[in-house]
Amino acid sequence: MKPAPFTHHRPGTVEEALELLDELEEAELLAGNQSLGIVMANRLATPDHLVDLNGVDELEFIDVDDDAVRIGAMARHRTIERSDRLAERLSMLPEAAEQIAGPSVRNQGTMGGSIGEADPAGNYPAALVALEGTLHLRSTEGSRDVPVDDYFIAYMFTDLREEELIESVSIPTGPFPPERTGMAFVELKRAAQTFPTVSAATAIRVDDPTADDPVIEDARIALANAADVPLRVEEAEAHVEGTPLSVEGLEAVVETVSGAVTPESEMHADRDYKEEVAGEYAKRSLETSYERAVATETQC
Ligand SMILES: Cc1cc2nc3c(=O)[nH]c(=O)nc-3n(C[C@H](O)[C@H](O)[C@H](O)COP(=O)(O)OP(=O)(O)OC[C@H]3O[C@@H](n4cnc5c(N)ncnc54)[C@H](O)[C@@H]3O)c2cc1C
């Protein structure tokens, strides 16, 4: 099927894009077109106007400073995957990006498109929930900051208003000193080009990576495709905090995560199976994060 007719607009600045969103009825933003095109071709969305952000260069950036990483909405998956600065400071994000589909999707798809689409199976939503990111949203009326955790409300339903766009996301780096932090993004996937059955995004900060048994000061666990929104499981984090990583702690994580998730059954994975693998993948991801945190020569 072909999309319903629409008018294409190509603003050159955020301000122009926002004016178009404000003026036009039934307008939709277009970023990398790796999801919207499919939805429109199936006539599940029939916007009258597309406001194309591909000419808005000011949205395509990755800034790393002493306190935070800020990523523009039009940063491509490929740019995130290949960013050495992100690999040094927040390695979960390049690791999440490199597992998205194949090169053609990664060359075009964007951070803002992934958050805008808000698929609970998406890689960045889970990673950003684990990292406690903040979204910077803007309209002609002004800007507002929304913690990622408050943004995802229900299945593909978010706090984004019709006349707003996502400008960027920022993540504080203070909780993740590279010399004693490890992160991982681990997926169960049937094939490279599909969304994952379940993914786990985890981070661990230890007190002293050179100690015999480094103690975990802070653990983060979030799951993708395990509920109607990307899901952080703080009760599971508590099982491994305040001690070195142990078999008992990991067993408690598996049990708590499996009990906390509320996944939908899919053709190749029913709900029981997804509950089980959510626990198992949280465990695997934590093990990798801990190994990375205590390997002093490895960055997070
Ligand atoms: C075969 C295939 C496999 C995939 N596998 C995965 C996977 O494993 N993991 C994963 O995470 N993703 C996966 N994706 C999705 C991919 O990451 C998409 O690129 C992404 O979800 C949408 O990004 P986009 O830039 O293409 O957005 P678009 O398709 O252009 O837009 C998507 C939605 O976001 C809105 N939007 C875009 N930009 C903004 C903005 N700045 N502010 C507000 N709203 C905005 C649009 O209006 C639209 O509703 C896959 C896609 C395909 C085609």
Short mmCIF file of C-alpha atoms and ligand atoms in Angstrom, two decimals:
data_model
loop_
_atom_site.label_atom_id
_atom_site.label_comp_id
_atom_site.label_asym_id
_atom_site.label_seq_id
_atom_site.Cartn_x
_atom_site.Cartn_y
_atom_site.Cartn_z
CA MET A 1 0.00 0.00 0.00
CA LYS A 2 1.11 3.59 -0.57
CA PRO A 3 0.84 6.35 2.04
CA ALA A 4 -2.12 8.72 1.86
CA PRO A 5 -1.23 12.04 0.17
CA PHE A 6 0.60 14.57 2.34
CA THR A 7 2.54 17.82 1.99
CA HIS A 8 6.25 17.71 2.75
CA HIS A 9 7.88 20.63 4.62
CA ARG A 10 11.63 20.96 5.10
CA PRO A 11 12.49 23.55 7.75
CA GLY A 12 16.12 24.59 8.28
CA THR A 13 15.93 25.46 11.99
CA VAL A 14 14.18 24.23 15.13
CA GLU A 15 12.27 27.48 15.27
CA GLU A 16 10.90 27.00 11.73
CA ALA A 17 9.96 23.41 12.54
CA LEU A 18 8.08 24.51 15.66
CA GLU A 19 6.22 27.22 13.77
CA LEU A 20 5.10 24.63 11.23
CA LEU A 21 3.95 22.25 14.00
CA ASP A 22 2.02 25.12 15.54
CA GLU A 23 0.36 26.30 12.30
CA LEU A 24 -0.43 23.04 10.55
CA GLU A 25 -3.30 20.71 11.41
CA GLU A 26 -2.49 16.97 11.39
CA ALA A 27 1.28 17.42 11.10
CA GLU A 28 3.83 14.74 12.00
CA LEU A 29 7.58 15.06 12.46
CA LEU A 30 9.82 13.03 10.18
CA ALA A 31 13.32 12.02 11.33
CA GLY A 32 15.13 8.95 9.93
CA ASN A 33 11.91 7.53 8.41
CA GLN A 34 12.77 3.99 9.51
CA SER A 35 9.48 3.59 11.37
CA LEU A 36 7.13 6.32 10.22
CA GLY A 37 7.37 5.32 6.54
CA ILE A 38 6.22 1.78 7.36
CA VAL A 39 3.36 3.05 9.52
CA MET A 40 2.25 5.49 6.81
CA ALA A 41 2.58 2.92 4.03
CA ASN A 42 0.17 0.72 5.97
CA ARG A 43 -2.10 3.74 6.51
CA LEU A 44 -1.88 3.34 10.27
CA ALA A 45 -0.95 7.05 10.22
CA THR A 46 -2.28 9.47 7.63
CA PRO A 47 -0.84 12.90 8.47
CA ASP A 48 -1.68 15.75 6.10
CA HIS A 49 1.75 17.32 6.62
CA LEU A 50 5.23 15.96 7.29
CA VAL A 51 7.69 18.31 8.99
CA ASP A 52 11.03 16.84 7.94
CA LEU A 53 13.86 17.42 10.43
CA ASN A 54 16.62 16.21 8.10
CA GLY A 55 17.59 19.79 7.21
CA VAL A 56 17.79 20.89 10.86
CA ASP A 57 21.53 20.49 11.45
CA GLU A 58 21.39 22.03 14.95
CA LEU A 59 19.67 18.84 16.18
CA GLU A 60 22.50 16.55 15.06
CA PHE A 61 25.15 16.60 17.81
CA ILE A 62 26.74 14.71 20.68
CA ASP A 63 28.20 16.91 23.45
CA VAL A 64 30.23 15.48 26.28
CA ASP A 65 31.30 17.73 29.15
CA ASP A 66 32.41 17.13 32.74
CA ASP A 67 28.91 16.64 34.14
CA ALA A 68 26.70 15.31 31.39
CA VAL A 69 26.33 13.88 27.92
CA ARG A 70 23.80 15.60 25.66
CA ILE A 71 22.61 13.99 22.44
CA GLY A 72 20.62 15.87 19.79
CA ALA A 73 17.40 14.36 18.48
CA MET A 74 18.80 13.96 14.96
CA ALA A 75 21.95 12.09 16.05
CA ARG A 76 21.92 8.90 13.92
CA HIS A 77 22.24 5.43 15.42
CA ARG A 78 25.47 5.02 13.41
CA THR A 79 26.98 8.18 14.93
CA ILE A 80 26.08 7.00 18.44
CA GLU A 81 27.43 3.52 17.71
CA ARG A 82 30.78 4.94 16.54
CA SER A 83 31.25 7.73 19.07
CA ASP A 84 34.51 7.21 21.00
CA ARG A 85 33.48 9.85 23.54
CA LEU A 86 30.27 7.97 24.31
CA ALA A 87 32.18 4.69 24.48
CA GLU A 88 34.40 6.26 27.14
CA ARG A 89 31.63 7.85 29.24
CA LEU A 90 28.38 5.91 28.64
CA SER A 91 29.25 2.75 26.76
CA MET A 92 25.69 1.42 27.14
CA LEU A 93 24.53 3.78 24.39
CA PRO A 94 26.95 2.72 21.61
CA GLU A 95 26.35 -0.89 22.64
CA ALA A 96 22.58 -0.35 22.36
CA ALA A 97 22.96 1.44 19.00
CA GLU A 98 25.15 -1.22 17.39
CA GLN A 99 22.45 -3.87 17.99
CA ILE A 100 19.68 -1.95 16.20
CA ALA A 101 18.71 -3.72 12.95
CA GLY A 102 21.22 -3.52 10.05
CA PRO A 103 23.42 -0.74 8.64
CA SER A 104 20.71 0.86 6.48
CA VAL A 105 18.42 1.38 9.50
CA ARG A 106 21.35 2.57 11.64
CA ASN A 107 22.54 5.03 8.99
CA GLN A 108 19.19 6.80 8.95
CA GLY A 109 17.43 6.12 12.27
CA THR A 110 17.79 8.71 15.02
CA MET A 111 17.73 9.11 18.80
CA GLY A 112 14.73 11.47 18.60
CA GLY A 113 12.82 9.12 16.29
CA SER A 114 13.32 6.21 18.65
CA ILE A 115 12.12 8.21 21.67
CA GLY A 116 9.31 9.76 19.60
CA GLU A 117 8.13 6.34 18.47
CA ALA A 118 8.34 5.12 22.10
CA ASP A 119 8.31 1.43 21.27
CA PRO A 120 8.83 -0.38 24.62
CA ALA A 121 11.04 -2.83 22.70
CA GLY A 122 13.32 0.03 21.58
CA ASN A 123 16.94 0.02 22.67
CA TYR A 124 17.42 3.67 23.70
CA PRO A 125 14.25 3.95 25.80
CA ALA A 126 15.43 1.13 28.12
CA ALA A 127 19.01 2.47 28.17
CA LEU A 128 17.84 6.00 29.00
CA VAL A 129 15.57 4.74 31.80
CA ALA A 130 18.54 2.86 33.31
CA LEU A 131 20.76 5.94 32.99
CA GLU A 132 18.12 8.35 34.38
CA GLY A 133 18.21 10.62 31.33
CA THR A 134 16.20 13.83 30.93
CA LEU A 135 14.40 14.83 27.74
CA HIS A 136 14.52 18.42 26.55
CA LEU A 137 11.23 19.20 24.80
CA ARG A 138 10.44 22.42 22.97
CA SER A 139 7.43 24.18 21.44
CA THR A 140 6.79 27.77 20.29
CA GLU A 141 5.65 28.38 23.88
CA GLY A 142 9.03 27.46 25.38
CA SER A 143 11.06 24.51 26.65
CA ARG A 144 10.53 21.94 29.38
CA ASP A 145 12.59 19.12 30.80
CA VAL A 146 11.00 15.73 31.48
CA PRO A 147 12.75 12.83 33.25
CA VAL A 148 12.73 9.86 30.86
CA ASP A 149 10.96 7.77 33.48
CA ASP A 150 7.97 10.19 33.45
CA TYR A 151 7.89 10.46 29.66
CA PHE A 152 6.82 6.87 28.82
CA ILE A 153 3.24 6.61 30.10
CA ALA A 154 1.67 3.57 28.42
CA TYR A 155 2.16 1.49 25.28
CA MET A 156 3.57 3.96 22.69
CA PHE A 157 1.88 6.78 24.59
CA THR A 158 4.08 9.54 25.98
CA ASP A 159 4.10 12.92 27.67
CA LEU A 160 5.02 14.65 24.34
CA ARG A 161 2.43 17.24 23.32
CA GLU A 162 1.24 17.66 19.74
CA GLU A 163 3.02 20.96 19.17
CA GLU A 164 6.30 19.85 20.80
CA LEU A 165 9.43 18.23 19.50
CA ILE A 166 12.22 16.41 21.27
CA GLU A 167 15.30 18.60 21.02
CA SER A 168 17.77 16.44 22.90
CA VAL A 169 18.35 14.07 25.78
CA SER A 170 20.91 14.56 28.53
CA ILE A 171 22.38 12.01 30.88
CA PRO A 172 24.31 12.92 34.03
CA THR A 173 27.77 11.30 34.05
CA GLY A 174 28.49 11.92 37.77
CA PRO A 175 27.07 8.54 38.87
CA PHE A 176 29.27 6.71 36.34
CA PRO A 177 32.99 7.44 36.85
CA PRO A 178 34.60 5.45 34.01
CA GLU A 179 37.41 3.99 36.15
CA ARG A 180 34.95 2.11 38.41
CA THR A 181 31.82 1.71 36.31
CA GLY A 182 30.75 -1.04 33.94
CA MET A 183 27.72 -1.04 31.65
CA ALA A 184 26.10 -3.51 29.29
CA PHE A 185 23.21 -3.75 26.85
CA VAL A 186 22.34 -7.41 26.21
CA GLU A 187 19.64 -8.61 23.82
CA LEU A 188 17.86 -11.84 23.03
CA LYS A 189 17.04 -11.64 19.33
CA ARG A 190 15.84 -14.19 16.80
CA ALA A 191 17.46 -12.41 13.85
CA ALA A 192 19.56 -9.30 13.33
CA GLN A 193 16.83 -7.35 11.55
CA THR A 194 14.10 -7.91 14.14
CA PHE A 195 13.31 -6.11 17.37
CA PRO A 196 14.57 -8.10 20.39
CA THR A 197 12.44 -10.59 22.31
CA VAL A 198 13.83 -9.00 25.49
CA SER A 199 16.80 -6.70 26.23
CA ALA A 200 18.50 -5.77 29.48
CA ALA A 201 20.33 -2.49 30.09
CA THR A 202 22.48 -2.48 33.22
CA ALA A 203 25.17 -0.40 34.93
CA ILE A 204 27.27 -1.05 38.01
CA ARG A 205 29.54 1.30 39.95
CA VAL A 206 31.91 -0.29 42.46
CA ASP A 207 33.75 1.31 45.39
CA ASP A 208 37.27 0.15 44.49
CA PRO A 209 37.95 -1.93 41.37
CA THR A 210 41.39 -2.95 42.69
CA ALA A 211 39.99 -4.50 45.91
CA ASP A 212 39.79 -8.29 46.21
CA ASP A 213 35.98 -8.13 46.29
CA PRO A 214 34.80 -4.75 44.97
CA VAL A 215 31.52 -3.68 46.56
CA ILE A 216 28.67 -2.48 44.34
CA GLU A 217 27.70 1.09 45.28
CA ASP A 218 25.07 1.60 42.60
CA ALA A 219 23.30 -0.81 40.23
CA ARG A 220 20.83 -0.01 37.46
CA ILE A 221 18.58 -2.53 35.74
CA ALA A 222 16.10 -1.74 32.96
CA LEU A 223 14.34 -4.04 30.51
CA ALA A 224 13.00 -3.54 26.98
CA ASN A 225 10.00 -5.41 25.56
CA ALA A 226 9.10 -6.70 28.99
CA ALA A 227 6.15 -4.39 29.79
CA ASP A 228 4.09 -1.73 28.01
CA VAL A 229 6.84 0.81 28.76
CA PRO A 230 10.61 0.47 29.21
CA LEU A 231 10.87 -0.92 32.73
CA ARG A 232 13.32 -0.14 35.51
CA VAL A 233 13.36 -2.70 38.35
CA GLU A 234 14.71 -0.93 41.41
CA GLU A 235 13.80 -3.75 43.85
CA ALA A 236 16.13 -6.00 41.87
CA GLU A 237 18.93 -3.42 42.00
CA ALA A 238 18.74 -3.49 45.81
CA HIS A 239 19.64 -7.23 45.82
CA VAL A 240 23.15 -6.53 44.52
CA GLU A 241 23.92 -3.14 46.07
CA GLY A 242 26.17 -2.91 49.14
CA THR A 243 27.99 -6.20 48.53
CA PRO A 244 30.29 -7.73 45.91
CA LEU A 245 28.40 -9.50 43.12
CA SER A 246 27.35 -12.91 44.42
CA VAL A 247 25.49 -15.97 43.17
CA GLU A 248 22.80 -15.35 45.81
CA GLY A 249 22.40 -11.72 44.74
CA LEU A 250 22.07 -12.71 41.09
CA GLU A 251 19.52 -15.41 41.91
CA ALA A 252 17.44 -12.84 43.77
CA VAL A 253 17.69 -10.50 40.76
CA VAL A 254 16.44 -13.22 38.41
CA GLU A 255 13.47 -13.94 40.64
CA THR A 256 12.56 -10.28 41.21
CA VAL A 257 12.91 -9.27 37.56
CA SER A 258 10.90 -12.28 36.34
CA GLY A 259 8.17 -11.36 38.79
CA ALA A 260 8.19 -7.63 37.94
CA VAL A 261 7.88 -7.80 34.15
CA THR A 262 4.48 -7.92 32.44
CA PRO A 263 5.31 -8.81 28.83
CA GLU A 264 2.88 -9.48 26.00
CA SER A 265 3.03 -12.88 24.34
CA GLU A 266 4.43 -12.85 20.79
CA MET A 267 4.35 -15.43 18.02
CA HIS A 268 7.76 -16.85 18.94
CA ALA A 269 7.81 -16.11 22.66
CA ASP A 270 4.91 -16.49 25.05
CA ARG A 271 4.58 -14.52 28.26
CA ASP A 272 6.06 -17.22 30.53
CA TYR A 273 9.11 -17.54 28.33
CA LYS A 274 9.63 -13.79 28.22
CA GLU A 275 9.34 -13.54 32.02
CA GLU A 276 12.01 -16.20 32.37
CA VAL A 277 14.43 -14.70 29.86
CA ALA A 278 13.95 -11.19 31.28
CA GLY A 279 15.40 -12.45 34.58
CA GLU A 280 18.16 -14.39 32.86
CA TYR A 281 19.21 -11.49 30.59
CA ALA A 282 19.20 -9.05 33.52
CA LYS A 283 21.58 -11.45 35.26
CA ARG A 284 23.87 -11.83 32.22
CA SER A 285 23.96 -8.09 31.68
CA LEU A 286 24.81 -7.48 35.37
CA GLU A 287 27.60 -10.05 35.25
CA THR A 288 29.10 -8.31 32.21
CA SER A 289 28.70 -4.88 33.82
CA TYR A 290 30.48 -6.08 36.97
CA GLU A 291 33.33 -7.64 34.96
CA ARG A 292 33.75 -4.35 33.14
CA ALA A 293 33.57 -2.28 36.34
CA VAL A 294 36.33 -4.25 38.02
CA ALA A 295 38.58 -4.47 34.94
CA THR A 296 40.56 -1.33 35.75
CA GLU A 297 41.99 -0.93 32.25
CA THR A 298 38.50 -1.02 30.70
CA GLN A 299 36.38 2.11 30.40
CA CYS A 300 32.67 1.93 31.24
C1 LIG B 1 13.87 -3.70 10.31
C2 LIG B 1 13.93 -2.78 11.50
C3 LIG B 1 14.43 -3.27 12.69
C4 LIG B 1 14.50 -2.43 13.81
N1 LIG B 1 15.03 -2.92 14.97
C5 LIG B 1 15.15 -2.11 16.04
C6 LIG B 1 15.71 -2.58 17.28
O1 LIG B 1 16.13 -3.73 17.42
N2 LIG B 1 15.81 -1.70 18.30
C7 LIG B 1 15.38 -0.38 18.20
O2 LIG B 1 15.50 0.38 19.14
N3 LIG B 1 14.84 0.07 17.06
C8 LIG B 1 14.71 -0.75 15.98
N4 LIG B 1 14.14 -0.27 14.82
C9 LIG B 1 13.59 1.10 14.81
C10 LIG B 1 14.66 2.09 14.46
O3 LIG B 1 15.51 2.28 15.57
C11 LIG B 1 14.05 3.44 14.06
O4 LIG B 1 15.04 4.15 13.47
C12 LIG B 1 13.49 4.30 15.17
O5 LIG B 1 12.62 3.68 16.01
C13 LIG B 1 12.75 5.51 14.60
O6 LIG B 1 13.69 6.45 14.31
P1 LIG B 1 13.59 7.33 13.02
O7 LIG B 1 14.64 8.38 13.18
O8 LIG B 1 13.65 6.49 11.83
O9 LIG B 1 12.16 8.03 13.20
P2 LIG B 1 10.94 8.22 12.21
O10 LIG B 1 10.53 6.91 11.64
O11 LIG B 1 11.22 9.31 11.24
O12 LIG B 1 9.85 8.73 13.26
C14 LIG B 1 9.33 7.87 14.26
C15 LIG B 1 8.34 8.65 15.14
O13 LIG B 1 9.04 9.58 15.95
C16 LIG B 1 8.53 10.91 15.76
N5 LIG B 1 9.68 11.82 15.86
C17 LIG B 1 10.79 11.80 15.11
N6 LIG B 1 11.66 12.75 15.52
C18 LIG B 1 11.08 13.38 16.56
C19 LIG B 1 11.46 14.46 17.41
N7 LIG B 1 12.64 15.08 17.30
N8 LIG B 1 10.59 14.86 18.35
C20 LIG B 1 9.39 14.24 18.51
N9 LIG B 1 8.97 13.22 17.74
C21 LIG B 1 9.80 12.80 16.77
C22 LIG B 1 7.89 10.88 14.38
O14 LIG B 1 6.89 11.87 14.26
C23 LIG B 1 7.32 9.48 14.36
O15 LIG B 1 6.10 9.43 15.04
C24 LIG B 1 14.07 -1.08 13.71
C25 LIG B 1 13.55 -0.59 12.50
C26 LIG B 1 13.48 -1.43 11.40
C27 LIG B 1 12.95 -0.87 10.11
#
